[in-house]
Amino acid sequence: MANANLRALSDAGVSIWLDDLSRRRIASGRLQELIDERCLVGATSNPTIFANALSGESDYDEQLEVLAAAGEGVDAAARIITTDDVRDAADVFRDVYDRTGGVDGRVSLEVDPRLAHETDKTVAEA
């Protein structure tokens, strides 16, 4: 029933996005399954979602060790990790992007909330 409801929404023009991106979901193939079975056409994430993934999954351990050994600070490591995951998720959504002419098939990431009152820095980060 849920798949039929999601299909009906999708057929009506609703773009169904996931607000819970993680490396495990990407690497396991679950993200592709959601695209195929649940009409998912995009994903978004934010620092809280990534913090939960980092603290709850071992999928990041190796990269964290490499980044720590390289002397990367917390902010730089977070940017590298999130960029890798967003890029990998965008690769999974590539067919959706191509099929919809770029209307869907996107992955978004919230800019650093510490820049909320610094427009120029927010624009530069985005």
XYZ file of C-alpha atoms in Angstrom:
126
model
C 0.000 0.000 0.000
C 2.786 2.444 0.892
C 4.477 1.900 -2.464
C 1.163 2.450 -4.289
C 0.591 5.665 -2.348
C 4.107 6.872 -3.070
C 3.710 5.989 -6.732
C 0.429 7.937 -6.855
C 2.112 10.962 -5.285
C 5.042 10.693 -7.657
C 2.729 10.331 -10.656
C 0.930 13.483 -9.475
C 4.214 15.405 -9.636
C 5.355 15.241 -6.005
C 9.118 14.914 -5.627
C 9.833 12.506 -2.777
C 13.057 13.272 -0.939
C 14.913 11.490 1.844
C 16.041 13.510 4.850
C 18.413 10.926 6.292
C 21.584 10.378 4.292
C 24.366 8.100 5.518
C 27.322 6.231 4.063
C 25.789 2.916 5.107
C 22.600 3.676 3.169
C 24.651 4.559 0.093
C 27.142 1.663 0.254
C 24.575 -0.996 1.137
C 22.481 -0.273 -1.918
C 19.544 0.783 0.239
C 19.529 4.270 -1.308
C 19.145 2.714 -4.762
C 16.373 0.467 -3.421
C 14.505 3.528 -2.142
C 14.835 5.122 -5.559
C 13.574 1.991 -7.279
C 10.871 0.938 -4.823
C 9.734 4.151 -3.105
C 9.960 6.701 -5.920
C 12.726 8.618 -4.149
C 14.111 11.406 -6.346
C 16.397 13.377 -4.023
C 18.053 13.550 -0.651
C 19.069 16.186 1.814
C 21.218 16.214 4.887
C 22.461 18.487 7.603
C 25.091 18.493 10.349
C 22.810 16.720 12.832
C 22.056 13.884 10.424
C 25.746 13.415 9.702
C 26.622 13.574 13.411
C 24.139 10.774 14.074
C 25.582 8.691 11.247
C 29.150 9.283 12.427
C 28.383 8.323 15.994
C 26.177 5.352 15.136
C 27.993 3.680 12.242
C 31.432 2.153 11.881
C 31.408 3.013 8.166
C 33.325 6.211 8.866
C 36.011 4.798 11.167
C 38.689 4.224 8.531
C 38.272 7.664 6.983
C 38.270 9.299 10.418
C 41.561 7.576 11.239
C 43.110 8.763 7.967
C 41.896 12.322 8.510
C 43.145 12.370 12.112
C 46.545 11.028 11.042
C 46.707 13.777 8.408
C 46.100 16.361 11.131
C 42.743 17.525 9.797
C 40.713 19.557 12.253
C 37.113 18.793 13.100
C 35.614 21.293 10.649
C 37.843 20.171 7.770
C 37.195 16.490 8.497
C 33.445 17.088 8.630
C 33.553 18.903 5.293
C 35.561 16.108 3.653
C 33.289 13.372 4.999
C 30.050 15.110 4.091
C 31.357 16.053 0.652
C 32.295 12.431 -0.022
C 28.868 11.169 1.019
C 26.948 13.838 -0.889
C 29.026 13.168 -4.026
C 28.485 9.400 -3.723
C 24.745 9.886 -3.192
C 24.593 12.203 -6.217
C 26.191 9.426 -8.262
C 23.390 7.079 -7.166
C 20.797 9.680 -8.203
C 22.441 10.303 -11.597
C 19.842 8.317 -13.557
C 17.029 10.264 -11.867
C 18.793 13.538 -12.704
C 19.209 12.528 -16.349
C 15.658 11.166 -16.664
C 14.117 14.385 -15.260
C 16.395 16.810 -17.076
C 17.883 17.932 -13.762
C 14.576 18.746 -12.101
C 15.148 15.919 -9.621
C 18.068 13.669 -8.789
C 19.752 16.166 -6.513
C 21.394 15.906 -3.113
C 21.516 18.932 -0.853
C 23.496 19.766 2.228
C 22.761 22.547 4.666
C 25.436 25.221 4.876
C 27.198 25.747 8.189
C 24.559 27.163 10.545
C 27.251 29.206 12.312
C 27.199 31.448 9.219
C 23.502 32.276 9.578
C 24.141 36.011 9.991
C 27.050 36.263 7.560
C 25.504 36.410 4.121
C 28.727 36.681 2.104
C 30.310 33.695 3.886
C 27.120 31.660 3.540
C 26.983 32.351 -0.201
C 30.677 31.505 -0.561
C 30.216 28.175 1.238
C 27.132 27.268 -0.767
